[in-house]
Coordinates of C-alpha atoms in Angstrom, one line a residue:
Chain A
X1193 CA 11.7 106.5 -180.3
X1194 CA 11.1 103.3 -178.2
X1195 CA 7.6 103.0 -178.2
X1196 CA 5.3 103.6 -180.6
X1197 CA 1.5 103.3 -180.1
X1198 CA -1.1 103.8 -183.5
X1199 CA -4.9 103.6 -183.4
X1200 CA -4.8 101.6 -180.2
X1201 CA -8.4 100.3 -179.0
X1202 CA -9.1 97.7 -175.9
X1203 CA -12.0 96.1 -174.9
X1204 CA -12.7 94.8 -171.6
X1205 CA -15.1 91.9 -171.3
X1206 CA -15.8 91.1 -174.8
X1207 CA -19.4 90.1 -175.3
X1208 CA -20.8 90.0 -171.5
X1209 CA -23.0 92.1 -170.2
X1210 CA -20.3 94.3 -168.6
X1211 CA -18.4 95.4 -171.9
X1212 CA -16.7 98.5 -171.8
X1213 CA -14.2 100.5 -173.8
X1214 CA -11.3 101.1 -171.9
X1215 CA -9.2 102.8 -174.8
X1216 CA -10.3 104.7 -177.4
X1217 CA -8.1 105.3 -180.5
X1218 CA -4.8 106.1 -178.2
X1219 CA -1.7 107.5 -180.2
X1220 CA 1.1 108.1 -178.3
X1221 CA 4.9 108.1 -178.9
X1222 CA 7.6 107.5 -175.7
X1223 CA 11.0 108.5 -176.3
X1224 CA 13.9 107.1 -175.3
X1225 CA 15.0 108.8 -171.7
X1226 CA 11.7 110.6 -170.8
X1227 CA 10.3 110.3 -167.7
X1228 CA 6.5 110.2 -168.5
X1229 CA 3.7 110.6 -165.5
X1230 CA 0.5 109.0 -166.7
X1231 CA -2.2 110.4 -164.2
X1232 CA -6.6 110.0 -164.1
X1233 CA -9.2 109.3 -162.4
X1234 CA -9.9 105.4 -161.6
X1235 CA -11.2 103.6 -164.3
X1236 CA -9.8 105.9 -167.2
X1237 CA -7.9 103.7 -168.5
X1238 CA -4.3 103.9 -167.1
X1239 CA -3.4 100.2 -166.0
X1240 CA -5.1 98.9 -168.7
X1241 CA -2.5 100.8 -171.1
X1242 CA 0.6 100.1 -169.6
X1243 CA -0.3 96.5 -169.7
X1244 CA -0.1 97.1 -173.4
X1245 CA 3.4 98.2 -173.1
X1246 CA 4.7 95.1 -172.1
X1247 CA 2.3 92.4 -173.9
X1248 CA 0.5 91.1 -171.1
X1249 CA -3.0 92.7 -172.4
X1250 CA -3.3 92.1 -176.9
X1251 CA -5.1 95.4 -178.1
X1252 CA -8.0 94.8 -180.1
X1253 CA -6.9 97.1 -183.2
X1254 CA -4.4 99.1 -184.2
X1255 CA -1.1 98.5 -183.3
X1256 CA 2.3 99.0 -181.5
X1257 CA 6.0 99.8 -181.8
X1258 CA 8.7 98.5 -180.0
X1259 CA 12.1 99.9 -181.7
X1260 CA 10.2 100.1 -185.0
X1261 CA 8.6 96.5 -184.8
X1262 CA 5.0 95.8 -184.8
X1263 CA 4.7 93.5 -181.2
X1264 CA 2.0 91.6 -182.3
X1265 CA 4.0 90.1 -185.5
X1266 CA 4.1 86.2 -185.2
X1267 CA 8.2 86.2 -185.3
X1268 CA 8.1 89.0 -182.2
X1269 CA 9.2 87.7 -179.6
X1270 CA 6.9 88.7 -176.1
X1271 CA 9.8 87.2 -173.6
X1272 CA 12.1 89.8 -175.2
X1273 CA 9.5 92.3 -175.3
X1274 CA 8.9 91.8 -171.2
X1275 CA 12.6 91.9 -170.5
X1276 CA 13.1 95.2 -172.3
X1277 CA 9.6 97.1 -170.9
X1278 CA 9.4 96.2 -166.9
X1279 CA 6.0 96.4 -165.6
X1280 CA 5.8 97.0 -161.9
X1281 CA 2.7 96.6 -160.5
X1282 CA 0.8 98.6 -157.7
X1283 CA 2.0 97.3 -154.6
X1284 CA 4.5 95.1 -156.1
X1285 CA 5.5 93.2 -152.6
X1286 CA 2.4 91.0 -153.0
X1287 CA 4.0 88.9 -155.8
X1288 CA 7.6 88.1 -153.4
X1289 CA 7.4 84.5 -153.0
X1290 CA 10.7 83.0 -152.7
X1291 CA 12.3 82.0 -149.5
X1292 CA 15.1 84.7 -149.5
X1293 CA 15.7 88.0 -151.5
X1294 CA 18.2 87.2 -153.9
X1295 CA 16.2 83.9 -154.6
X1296 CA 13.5 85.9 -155.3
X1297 CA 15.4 88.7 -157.2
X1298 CA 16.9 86.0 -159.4
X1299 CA 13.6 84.7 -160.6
X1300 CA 13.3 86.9 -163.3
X1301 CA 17.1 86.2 -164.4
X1302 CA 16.3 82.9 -164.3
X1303 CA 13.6 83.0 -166.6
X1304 CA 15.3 84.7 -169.5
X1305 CA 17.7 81.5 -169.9
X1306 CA 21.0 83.8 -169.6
X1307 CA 23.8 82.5 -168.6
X1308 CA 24.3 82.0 -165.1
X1309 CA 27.1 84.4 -164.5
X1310 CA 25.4 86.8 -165.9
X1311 CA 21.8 86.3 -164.2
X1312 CA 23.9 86.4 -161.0
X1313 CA 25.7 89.6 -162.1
X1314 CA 22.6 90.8 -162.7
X1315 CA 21.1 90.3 -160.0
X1316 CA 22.7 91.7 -156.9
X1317 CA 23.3 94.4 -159.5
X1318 CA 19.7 95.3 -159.0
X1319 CA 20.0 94.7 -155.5
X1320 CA 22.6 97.2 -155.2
X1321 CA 20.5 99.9 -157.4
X1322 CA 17.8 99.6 -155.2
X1323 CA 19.9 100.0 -151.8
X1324 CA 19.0 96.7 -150.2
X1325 CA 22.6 95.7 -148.4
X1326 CA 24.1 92.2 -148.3
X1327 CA 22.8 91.4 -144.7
X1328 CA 19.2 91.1 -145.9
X1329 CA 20.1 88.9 -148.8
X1330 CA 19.2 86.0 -147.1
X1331 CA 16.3 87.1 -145.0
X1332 CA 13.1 85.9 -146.0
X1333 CA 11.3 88.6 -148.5
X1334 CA 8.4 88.3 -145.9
X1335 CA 10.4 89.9 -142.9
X1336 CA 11.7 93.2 -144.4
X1337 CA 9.8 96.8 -143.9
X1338 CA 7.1 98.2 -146.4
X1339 CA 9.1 99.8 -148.2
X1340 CA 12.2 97.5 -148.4
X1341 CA 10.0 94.9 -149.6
X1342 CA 8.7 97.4 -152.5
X1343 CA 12.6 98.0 -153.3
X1344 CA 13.3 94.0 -153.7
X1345 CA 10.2 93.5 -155.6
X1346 CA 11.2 96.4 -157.6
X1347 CA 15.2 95.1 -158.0
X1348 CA 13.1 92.1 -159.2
X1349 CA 12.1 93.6 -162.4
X1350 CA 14.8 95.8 -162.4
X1351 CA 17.0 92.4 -162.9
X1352 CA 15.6 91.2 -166.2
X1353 CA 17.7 94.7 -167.2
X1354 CA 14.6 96.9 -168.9
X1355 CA 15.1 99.8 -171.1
X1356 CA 11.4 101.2 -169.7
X1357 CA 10.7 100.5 -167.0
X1358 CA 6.7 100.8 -165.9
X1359 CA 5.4 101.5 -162.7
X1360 CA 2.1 101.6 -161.6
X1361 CA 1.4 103.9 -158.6
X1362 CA 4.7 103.2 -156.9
X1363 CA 4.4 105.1 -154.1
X1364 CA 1.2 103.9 -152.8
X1365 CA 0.6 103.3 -149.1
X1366 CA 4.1 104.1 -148.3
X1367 CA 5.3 106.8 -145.4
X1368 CA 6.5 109.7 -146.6
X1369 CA 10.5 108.2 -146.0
X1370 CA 9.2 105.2 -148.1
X1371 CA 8.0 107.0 -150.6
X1372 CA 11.4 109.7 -151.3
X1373 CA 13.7 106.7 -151.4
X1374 CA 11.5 105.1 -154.2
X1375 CA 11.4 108.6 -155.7
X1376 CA 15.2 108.9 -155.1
X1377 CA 15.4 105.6 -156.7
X1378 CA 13.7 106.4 -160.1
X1379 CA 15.8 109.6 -160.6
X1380 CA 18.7 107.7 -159.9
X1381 CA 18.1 104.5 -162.4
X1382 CA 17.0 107.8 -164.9
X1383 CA 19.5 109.9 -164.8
X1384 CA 22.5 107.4 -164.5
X1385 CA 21.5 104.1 -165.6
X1386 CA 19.2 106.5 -168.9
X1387 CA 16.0 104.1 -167.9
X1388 CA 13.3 105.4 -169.8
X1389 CA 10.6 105.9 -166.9
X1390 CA 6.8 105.4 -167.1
X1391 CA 4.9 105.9 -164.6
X1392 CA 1.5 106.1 -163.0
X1393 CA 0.7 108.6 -159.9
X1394 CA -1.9 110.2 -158.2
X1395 CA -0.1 112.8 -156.7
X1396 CA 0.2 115.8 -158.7
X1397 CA 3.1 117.2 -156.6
X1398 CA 5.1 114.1 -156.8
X1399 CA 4.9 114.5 -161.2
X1400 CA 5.2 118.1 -160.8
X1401 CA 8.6 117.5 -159.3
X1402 CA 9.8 114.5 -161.4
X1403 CA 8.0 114.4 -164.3
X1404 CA 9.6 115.8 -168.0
X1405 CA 6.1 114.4 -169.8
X1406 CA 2.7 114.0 -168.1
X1407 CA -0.3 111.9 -170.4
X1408 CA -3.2 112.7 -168.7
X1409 CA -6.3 110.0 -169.5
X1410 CA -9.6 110.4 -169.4
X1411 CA -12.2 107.7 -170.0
X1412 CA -10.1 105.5 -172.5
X1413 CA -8.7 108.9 -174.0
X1414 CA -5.5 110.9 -173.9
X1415 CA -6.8 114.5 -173.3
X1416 CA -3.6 116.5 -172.4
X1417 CA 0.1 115.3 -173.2
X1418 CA 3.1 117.6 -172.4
X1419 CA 5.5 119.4 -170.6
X1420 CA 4.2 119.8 -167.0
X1421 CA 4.3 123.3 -166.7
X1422 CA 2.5 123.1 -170.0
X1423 CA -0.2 120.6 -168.9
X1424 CA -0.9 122.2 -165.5
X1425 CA -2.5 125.4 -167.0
X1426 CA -5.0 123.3 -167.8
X1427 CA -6.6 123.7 -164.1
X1428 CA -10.0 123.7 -164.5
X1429 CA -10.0 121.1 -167.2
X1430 CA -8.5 118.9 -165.2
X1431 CA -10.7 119.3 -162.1
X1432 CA -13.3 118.9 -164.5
X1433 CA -12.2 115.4 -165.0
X1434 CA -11.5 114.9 -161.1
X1435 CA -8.1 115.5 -161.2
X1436 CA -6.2 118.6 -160.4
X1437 CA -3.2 120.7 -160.2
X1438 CA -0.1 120.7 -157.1
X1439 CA -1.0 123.0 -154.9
X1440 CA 1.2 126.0 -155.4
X1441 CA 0.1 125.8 -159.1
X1442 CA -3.2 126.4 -158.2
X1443 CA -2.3 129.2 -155.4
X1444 CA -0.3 131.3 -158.2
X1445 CA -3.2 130.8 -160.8
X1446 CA -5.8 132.2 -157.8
X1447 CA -3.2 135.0 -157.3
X1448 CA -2.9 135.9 -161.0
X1449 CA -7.0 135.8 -161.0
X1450 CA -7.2 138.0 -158.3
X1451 CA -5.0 140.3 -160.3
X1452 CA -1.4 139.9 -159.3
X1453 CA 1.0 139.9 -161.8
X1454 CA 2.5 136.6 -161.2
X1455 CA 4.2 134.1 -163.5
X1456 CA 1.1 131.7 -163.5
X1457 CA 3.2 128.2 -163.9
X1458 CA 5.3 128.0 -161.2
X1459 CA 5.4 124.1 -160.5
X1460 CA 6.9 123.5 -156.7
X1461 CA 6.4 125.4 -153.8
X1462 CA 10.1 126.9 -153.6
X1463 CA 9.5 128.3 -157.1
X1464 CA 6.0 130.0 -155.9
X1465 CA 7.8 131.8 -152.9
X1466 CA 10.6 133.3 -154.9
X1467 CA 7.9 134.0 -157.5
X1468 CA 5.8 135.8 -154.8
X1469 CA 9.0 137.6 -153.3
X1470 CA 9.9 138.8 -157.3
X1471 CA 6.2 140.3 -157.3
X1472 CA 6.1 141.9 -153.9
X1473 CA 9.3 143.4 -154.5
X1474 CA 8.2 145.3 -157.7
X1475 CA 4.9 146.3 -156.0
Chain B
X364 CA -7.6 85.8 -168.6
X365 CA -8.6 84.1 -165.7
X366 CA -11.3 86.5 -165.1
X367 CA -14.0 84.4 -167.1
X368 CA -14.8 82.0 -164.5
X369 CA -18.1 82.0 -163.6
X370 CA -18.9 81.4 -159.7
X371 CA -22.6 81.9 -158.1
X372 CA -23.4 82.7 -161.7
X373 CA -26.8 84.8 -160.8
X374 CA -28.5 85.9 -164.0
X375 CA -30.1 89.7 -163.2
X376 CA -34.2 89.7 -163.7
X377 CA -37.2 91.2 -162.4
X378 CA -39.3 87.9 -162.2
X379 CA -41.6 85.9 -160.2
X380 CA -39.1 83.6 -159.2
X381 CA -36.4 86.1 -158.8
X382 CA -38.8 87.4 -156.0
X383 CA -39.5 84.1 -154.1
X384 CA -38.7 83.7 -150.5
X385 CA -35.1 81.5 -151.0
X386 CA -36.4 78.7 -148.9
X387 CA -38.6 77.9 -151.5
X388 CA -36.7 77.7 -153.7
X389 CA -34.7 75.6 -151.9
X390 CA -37.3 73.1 -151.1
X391 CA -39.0 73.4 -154.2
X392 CA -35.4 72.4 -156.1
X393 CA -34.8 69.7 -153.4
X394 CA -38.1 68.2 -154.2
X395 CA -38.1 68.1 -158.0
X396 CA -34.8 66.4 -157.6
X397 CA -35.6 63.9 -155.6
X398 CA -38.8 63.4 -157.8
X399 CA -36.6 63.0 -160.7
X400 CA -35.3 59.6 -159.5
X401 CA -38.8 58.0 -158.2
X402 CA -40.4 57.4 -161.3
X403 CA -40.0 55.2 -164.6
X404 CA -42.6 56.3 -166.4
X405 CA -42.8 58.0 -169.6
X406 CA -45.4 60.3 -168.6
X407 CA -43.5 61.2 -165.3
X408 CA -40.9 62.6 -167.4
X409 CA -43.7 64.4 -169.6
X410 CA -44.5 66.5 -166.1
X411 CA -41.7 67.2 -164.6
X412 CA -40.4 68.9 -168.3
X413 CA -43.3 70.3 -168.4
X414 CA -43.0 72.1 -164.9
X415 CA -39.3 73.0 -165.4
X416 CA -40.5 74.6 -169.1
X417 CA -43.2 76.5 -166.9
X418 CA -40.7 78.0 -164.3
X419 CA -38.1 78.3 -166.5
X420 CA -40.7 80.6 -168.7
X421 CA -42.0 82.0 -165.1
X422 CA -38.4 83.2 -164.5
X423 CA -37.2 84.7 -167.6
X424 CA -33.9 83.6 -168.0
X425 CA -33.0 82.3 -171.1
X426 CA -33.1 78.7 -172.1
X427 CA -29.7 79.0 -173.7
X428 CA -27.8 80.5 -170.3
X429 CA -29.3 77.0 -168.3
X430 CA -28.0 75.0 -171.2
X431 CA -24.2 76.0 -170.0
X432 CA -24.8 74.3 -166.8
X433 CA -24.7 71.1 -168.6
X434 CA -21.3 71.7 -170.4
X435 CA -19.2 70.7 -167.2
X436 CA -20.9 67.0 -167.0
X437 CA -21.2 66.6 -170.1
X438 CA -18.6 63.7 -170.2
X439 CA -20.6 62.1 -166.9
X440 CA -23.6 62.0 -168.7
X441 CA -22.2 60.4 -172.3
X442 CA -20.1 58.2 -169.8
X443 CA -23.3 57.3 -167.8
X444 CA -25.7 56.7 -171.3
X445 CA -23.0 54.6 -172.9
X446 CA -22.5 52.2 -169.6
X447 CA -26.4 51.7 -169.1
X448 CA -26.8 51.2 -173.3
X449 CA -24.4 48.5 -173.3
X450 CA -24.3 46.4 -170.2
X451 CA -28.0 46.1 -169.6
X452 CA -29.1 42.5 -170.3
X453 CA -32.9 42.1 -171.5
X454 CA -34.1 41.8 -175.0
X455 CA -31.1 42.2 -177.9
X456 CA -32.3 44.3 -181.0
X457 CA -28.9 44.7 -182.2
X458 CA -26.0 42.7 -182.7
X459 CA -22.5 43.6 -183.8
X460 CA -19.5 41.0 -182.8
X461 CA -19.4 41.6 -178.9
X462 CA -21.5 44.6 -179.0
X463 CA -24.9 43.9 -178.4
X464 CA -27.5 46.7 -177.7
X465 CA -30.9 45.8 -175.5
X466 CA -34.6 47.6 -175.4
X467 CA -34.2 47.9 -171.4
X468 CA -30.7 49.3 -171.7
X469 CA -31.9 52.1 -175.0
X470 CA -34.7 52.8 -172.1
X471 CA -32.1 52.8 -169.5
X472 CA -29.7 55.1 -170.5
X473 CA -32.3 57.7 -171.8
X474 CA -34.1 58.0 -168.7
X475 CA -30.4 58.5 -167.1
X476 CA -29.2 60.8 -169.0
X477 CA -33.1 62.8 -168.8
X478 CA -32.5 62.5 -164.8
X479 CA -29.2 63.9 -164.9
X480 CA -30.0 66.6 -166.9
X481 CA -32.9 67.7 -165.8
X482 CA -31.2 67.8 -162.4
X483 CA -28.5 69.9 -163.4
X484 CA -31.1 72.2 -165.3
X485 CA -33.2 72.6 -162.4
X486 CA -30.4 73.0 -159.9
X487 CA -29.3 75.9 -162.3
X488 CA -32.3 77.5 -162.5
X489 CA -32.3 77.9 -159.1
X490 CA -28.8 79.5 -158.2
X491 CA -29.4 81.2 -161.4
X492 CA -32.2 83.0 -159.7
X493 CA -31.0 82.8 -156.2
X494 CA -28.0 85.5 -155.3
X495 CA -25.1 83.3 -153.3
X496 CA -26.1 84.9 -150.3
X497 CA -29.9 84.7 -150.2
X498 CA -28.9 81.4 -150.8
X499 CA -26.4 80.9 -147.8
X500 CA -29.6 82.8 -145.8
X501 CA -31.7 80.0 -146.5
X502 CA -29.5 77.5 -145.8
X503 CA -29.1 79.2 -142.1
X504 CA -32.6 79.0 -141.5
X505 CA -33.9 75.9 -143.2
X506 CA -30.9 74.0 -141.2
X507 CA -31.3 76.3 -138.3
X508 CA -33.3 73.1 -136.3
X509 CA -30.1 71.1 -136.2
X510 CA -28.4 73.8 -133.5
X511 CA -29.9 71.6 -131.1
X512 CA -27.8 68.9 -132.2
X513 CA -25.0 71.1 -131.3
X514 CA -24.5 72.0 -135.5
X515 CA -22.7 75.3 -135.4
X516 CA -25.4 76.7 -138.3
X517 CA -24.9 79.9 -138.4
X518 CA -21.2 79.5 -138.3
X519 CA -21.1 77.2 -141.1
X520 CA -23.3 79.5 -143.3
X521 CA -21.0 82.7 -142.3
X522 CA -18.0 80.7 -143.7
X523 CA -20.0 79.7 -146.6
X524 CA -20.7 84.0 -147.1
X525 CA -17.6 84.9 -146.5
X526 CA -16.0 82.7 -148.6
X527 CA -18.4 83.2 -151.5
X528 CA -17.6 87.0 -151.2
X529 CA -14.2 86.5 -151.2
X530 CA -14.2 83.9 -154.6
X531 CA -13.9 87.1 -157.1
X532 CA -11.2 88.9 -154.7
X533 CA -9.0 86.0 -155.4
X534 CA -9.6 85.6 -158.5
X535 CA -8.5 89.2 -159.3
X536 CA -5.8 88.7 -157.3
X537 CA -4.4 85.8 -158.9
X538 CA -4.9 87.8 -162.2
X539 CA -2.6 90.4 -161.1
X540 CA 0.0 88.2 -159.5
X541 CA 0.2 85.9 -162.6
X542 CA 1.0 89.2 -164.6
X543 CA 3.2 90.4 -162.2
X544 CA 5.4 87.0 -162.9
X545 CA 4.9 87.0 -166.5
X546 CA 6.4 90.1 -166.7
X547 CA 9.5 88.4 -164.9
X548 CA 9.4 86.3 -167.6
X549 CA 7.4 83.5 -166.0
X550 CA 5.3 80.9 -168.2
X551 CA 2.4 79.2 -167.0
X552 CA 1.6 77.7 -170.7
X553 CA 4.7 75.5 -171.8
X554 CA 7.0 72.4 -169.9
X555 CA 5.8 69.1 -168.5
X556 CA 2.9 68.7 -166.3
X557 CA 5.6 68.6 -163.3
X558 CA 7.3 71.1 -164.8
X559 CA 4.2 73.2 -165.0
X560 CA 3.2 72.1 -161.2
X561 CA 6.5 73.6 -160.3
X562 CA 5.9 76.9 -162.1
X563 CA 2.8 77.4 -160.0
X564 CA 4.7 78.3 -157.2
X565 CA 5.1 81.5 -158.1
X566 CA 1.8 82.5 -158.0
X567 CA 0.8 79.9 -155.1
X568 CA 2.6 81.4 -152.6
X569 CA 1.9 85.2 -152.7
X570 CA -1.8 84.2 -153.1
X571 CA -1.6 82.0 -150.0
X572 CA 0.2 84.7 -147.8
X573 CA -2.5 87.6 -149.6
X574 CA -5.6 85.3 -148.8
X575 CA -4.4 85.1 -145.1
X576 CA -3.9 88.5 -144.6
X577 CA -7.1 88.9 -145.8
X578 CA -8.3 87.0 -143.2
X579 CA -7.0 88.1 -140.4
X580 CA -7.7 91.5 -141.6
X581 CA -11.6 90.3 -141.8
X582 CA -11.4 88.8 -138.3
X583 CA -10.1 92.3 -136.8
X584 CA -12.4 94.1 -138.8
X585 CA -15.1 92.1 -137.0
X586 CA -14.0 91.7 -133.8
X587 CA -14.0 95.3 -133.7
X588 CA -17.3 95.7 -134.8
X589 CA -18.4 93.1 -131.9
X590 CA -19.4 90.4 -133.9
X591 CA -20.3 87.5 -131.4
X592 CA -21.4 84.9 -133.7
X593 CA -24.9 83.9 -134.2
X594 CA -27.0 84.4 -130.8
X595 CA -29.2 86.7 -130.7
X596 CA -27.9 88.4 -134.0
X597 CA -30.4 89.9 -136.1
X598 CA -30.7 90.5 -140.2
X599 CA -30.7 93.3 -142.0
X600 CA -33.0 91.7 -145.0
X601 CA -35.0 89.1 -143.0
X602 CA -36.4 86.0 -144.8
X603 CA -40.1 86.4 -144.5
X604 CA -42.6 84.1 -145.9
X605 CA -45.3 86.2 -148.0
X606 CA -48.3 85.3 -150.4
X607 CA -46.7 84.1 -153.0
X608 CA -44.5 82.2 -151.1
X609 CA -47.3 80.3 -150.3
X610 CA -48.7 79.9 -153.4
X611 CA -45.2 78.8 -154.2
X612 CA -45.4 75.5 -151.9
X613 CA -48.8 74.7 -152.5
X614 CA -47.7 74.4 -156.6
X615 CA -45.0 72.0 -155.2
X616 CA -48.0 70.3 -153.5
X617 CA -49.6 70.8 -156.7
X618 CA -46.6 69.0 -158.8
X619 CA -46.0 66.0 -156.7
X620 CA -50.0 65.2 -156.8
X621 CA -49.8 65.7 -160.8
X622 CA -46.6 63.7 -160.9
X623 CA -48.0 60.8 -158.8
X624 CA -51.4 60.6 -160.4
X625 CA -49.5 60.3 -164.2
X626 CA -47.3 57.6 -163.0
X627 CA -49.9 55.5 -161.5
X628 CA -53.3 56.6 -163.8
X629 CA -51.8 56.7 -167.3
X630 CA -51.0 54.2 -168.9
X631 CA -47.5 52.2 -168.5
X632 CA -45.1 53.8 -171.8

């Protein structure tokens, strides 16, 4: 277990005219290596929560768990906390400020008072995790592409050396080549560097394919957790709540109510068409 | 965090006042102001609380919200009260080593401090009542005479729209990018004033670069919807005097009669 959440509610804008719940009594575990989609509709309560995860937002009861200790303890120590869970934000190129990459990489580094060999090791090792090669070191974070800029600010947070690391629609307003190297990128720092992965999407494909876990929210509420397979049956639910299923879900779940005798929870288009094939073959 | 700063700070009502034309309100605010500062006469003060009571009732925002206005010149008006209560010369009633306190400057510094605050109050009450852009709309047309002293008008108040509409982007956006650097491990809340100068930067920067993209994008967005700048444009909402607008400048009418006949009929107090 890494994180542990209990009874969790938040409050935005205590006492004005515009208060509103934005969690209601969430309870959620994340384990160590998962790779956990978070999806809803705006405004159900997704940022606010993995805002949680790292400190920056105090929930107003209940409590949570990092490795067994309660966060908000007065000996718990928040800079530890933030290095451990890395929060990117959505479009996380609008915070690059320094005058080159690496300066701008190493600001994180910097801040946890390491030493300075190992800030600097540190440091083009994100750089190197992300793919961004040594002749753009020294070009100003400005001048890069969209989505070279997202991969520094990412290697940014990636620096401090997370655990978790948090993303918040990270594939947001990139092209489609943008968006596989981030994609290419998560897997990666999962499966080799065993970065527990958080993150928030809209697309249903993209945590059809990724995903091991998807949360889905609901105004301020968990309302399905699991397995994606598992989670996607759930179609009607979940265009109930505006969300939906990836698209050959859905097509195998029309087939099966039309009366073919499909497997209903085929995920990714290659595994409807052999699904399709199996079927017409037996009929 | 950040997001509790109050800008343009309109209080939602259905009232009277809420209704007016904001050119009257304008005037009507200017006036009372100005008012404020041409009497020194106990019953002078006695009307014009009287009339801000009477709109402030008219208007239906609560006394307690206008009270806030005060809280940011608060130390101006203990600064002003204590200045005029000590270094007024005139008749001593109170003596302690060098510190000697007069009748004129007691009188002094408590018609001061009314001025101010009744000022602030009645400023208040107005942009409480007035959204920022009715308010922008009757600037444009109250000022619009001085185009013929080559004053770009309508260009100033399009800024003053613009930039008005853009205060609570910002604001978010700061928001965000100060979390995004606190979760580098940035800290805005410890160090030496230079120290914390320094750590600005952080957020500084990608705010600057955001708020000029912004811009350009709005300029674009404009241009391509053939803005031309103020000839000849019309309004969607335009400002058009009715009834009670009327009724509205005659009671200013009304007020500085009142306000002149108690200074000069009733007796000096």
């Amino acid at each position: 277990m890494s994180i542990l959440l209990r009874n969790v509610n938040y409050t935005y804008g205590k006492g004005s005219s515009e208060e509103k719940q934005a969690l209601k009594n969430i309870n959620l575990e994340i384990h160590k290596n998962e790779f956990t989609a978070i999806v809803g509709h705006t405004g159900s309560g997704k940022s606010t929560l993995i805002q949680l995860l790292n400190g920056l937002e105090k929930a107003d009861s209940g409590e949570i768990l990092f490795h067994g200790k309660n966060i908000y303890d007065k000996d718990f120590s928040m800079k530890m906390l933030r290095s451990k869970v890395g929060l990117v934000f959505q479009y996380p190129e609008h915070q690059l400020f320094e005058a080159t990459v690496v300066k701008d990489v190493a600001f994180g580094p910097n801040n946890m008072e390491w030493e300075p060999l190992k800030a600097e090791l540190s440091t083009f090792g994100a750089l190197k995790d992300v793919g961004i090669g040594e002749e753009l070191f020294d070009v100003s974070p400005l001048a890069l592409s969209g989505g070279q800029k997202r991969r520094v600010a990412i290697a940014g947070v990636l620096a401090v050396e997370p655990e978790i690391l948090v993303l918040d629609e990270p594939m947001a307003g990139l092209d489609p080549a943008g968006r596989k190297e981030i994609f290419d990128l998560l897997k990666k720092l999962h499966s080799e560097r065993k970065i527990t992965i958080i993150m928030v999407s809209h697309s249903m494909e993209d945590v059809a394919e990724y995903a091991s876990r998807v949360i889905v929210m609901n105004q301020g509420e968990v309302v399905l957790d699991g397995e994606p397979r598992k989670v996607f049956r759930y179609e009607k639910e979940l265009k109930q709540i505006g969300l939906g299923v990836p698209q050959a879900t859905s097509l195998m779940h029309c087939l099966a109510a039309q009366g073919a005798g499909v497997k209903e929870d085929c995920l990714t288009v290659q595994e409807s068409v052999s699904e399709i094939l199996k079927w017409l073959k037996r009929v | 965090m950040i997001r509790n700063i109050t800008i343009g700070q309109y209080y939602v009502a259905d009232s009277v006042i809420h209704r007016l034309d904001p050119r009257v309100k304008v005037t009507g605010t200017l006036l009372y102001i100005v008012s404020l500062f041409l009497f020194h006469n106990f019953w002078g003060y006695v009307v014009a609380v009287g009339c801000f009571f009477a709109v402030m009732v008219l208007s239906k925002v609560p006394f307690s919200y206008i009270v806030r206005g005060l809280k940011p010149i608060f130390f101006m008006l203990v600064f002003t009260a204590v200045l005029n209560l000590f270094w007024t010369p005139g008749t001593v009633f109170f003596r302690f080593g060098a510190i000697q306190l007069t009748w004129e400057g007691l009188r002094k510094s408590v018609f001061m401090a009314f001025r101010l605050i009744f000022l602030v109050l009645g400023s208040s009450l107005m942009t409480l009542t007035t959204t920022p852009n009715q308010l922008t709309d009757a600037l444009e047309k109250l000022l619009r005479p001085l185009r013929h002293l080559h004053v770009p008008v309508h260009e100033i108040a399009m800024m003053m729209s613009i930039a008005l509409r853009f205060i609570p982007i910002l604001v978010e956006e700061t928001d965000r990018i100060m979390k995004a650097q606190m979760a580098r491990g940035a800290d805005f809340e410890s160090g030496s004033v230079l120290q914390r100068l320094r750590n600005m930067l952080p957020i500084l920067v990608p705010l600057f670069v955001s708020a000029i993209r912004r811009a350009n994008d709005l300029a674009l967005a404009m241009d391509a919807r053939c803005y031309h700048g103020g000839d000849g444009r019309t309004k969607m909402h335009p400002l058009r005097y009715q009834g009670r607008d009327f009724a509205a400048y005659f009671i200013c009418i009304a007020y500085c009669v009142l306000l002149y006949s108690a200074v000069t009929y009733l007796p000096m107090l």
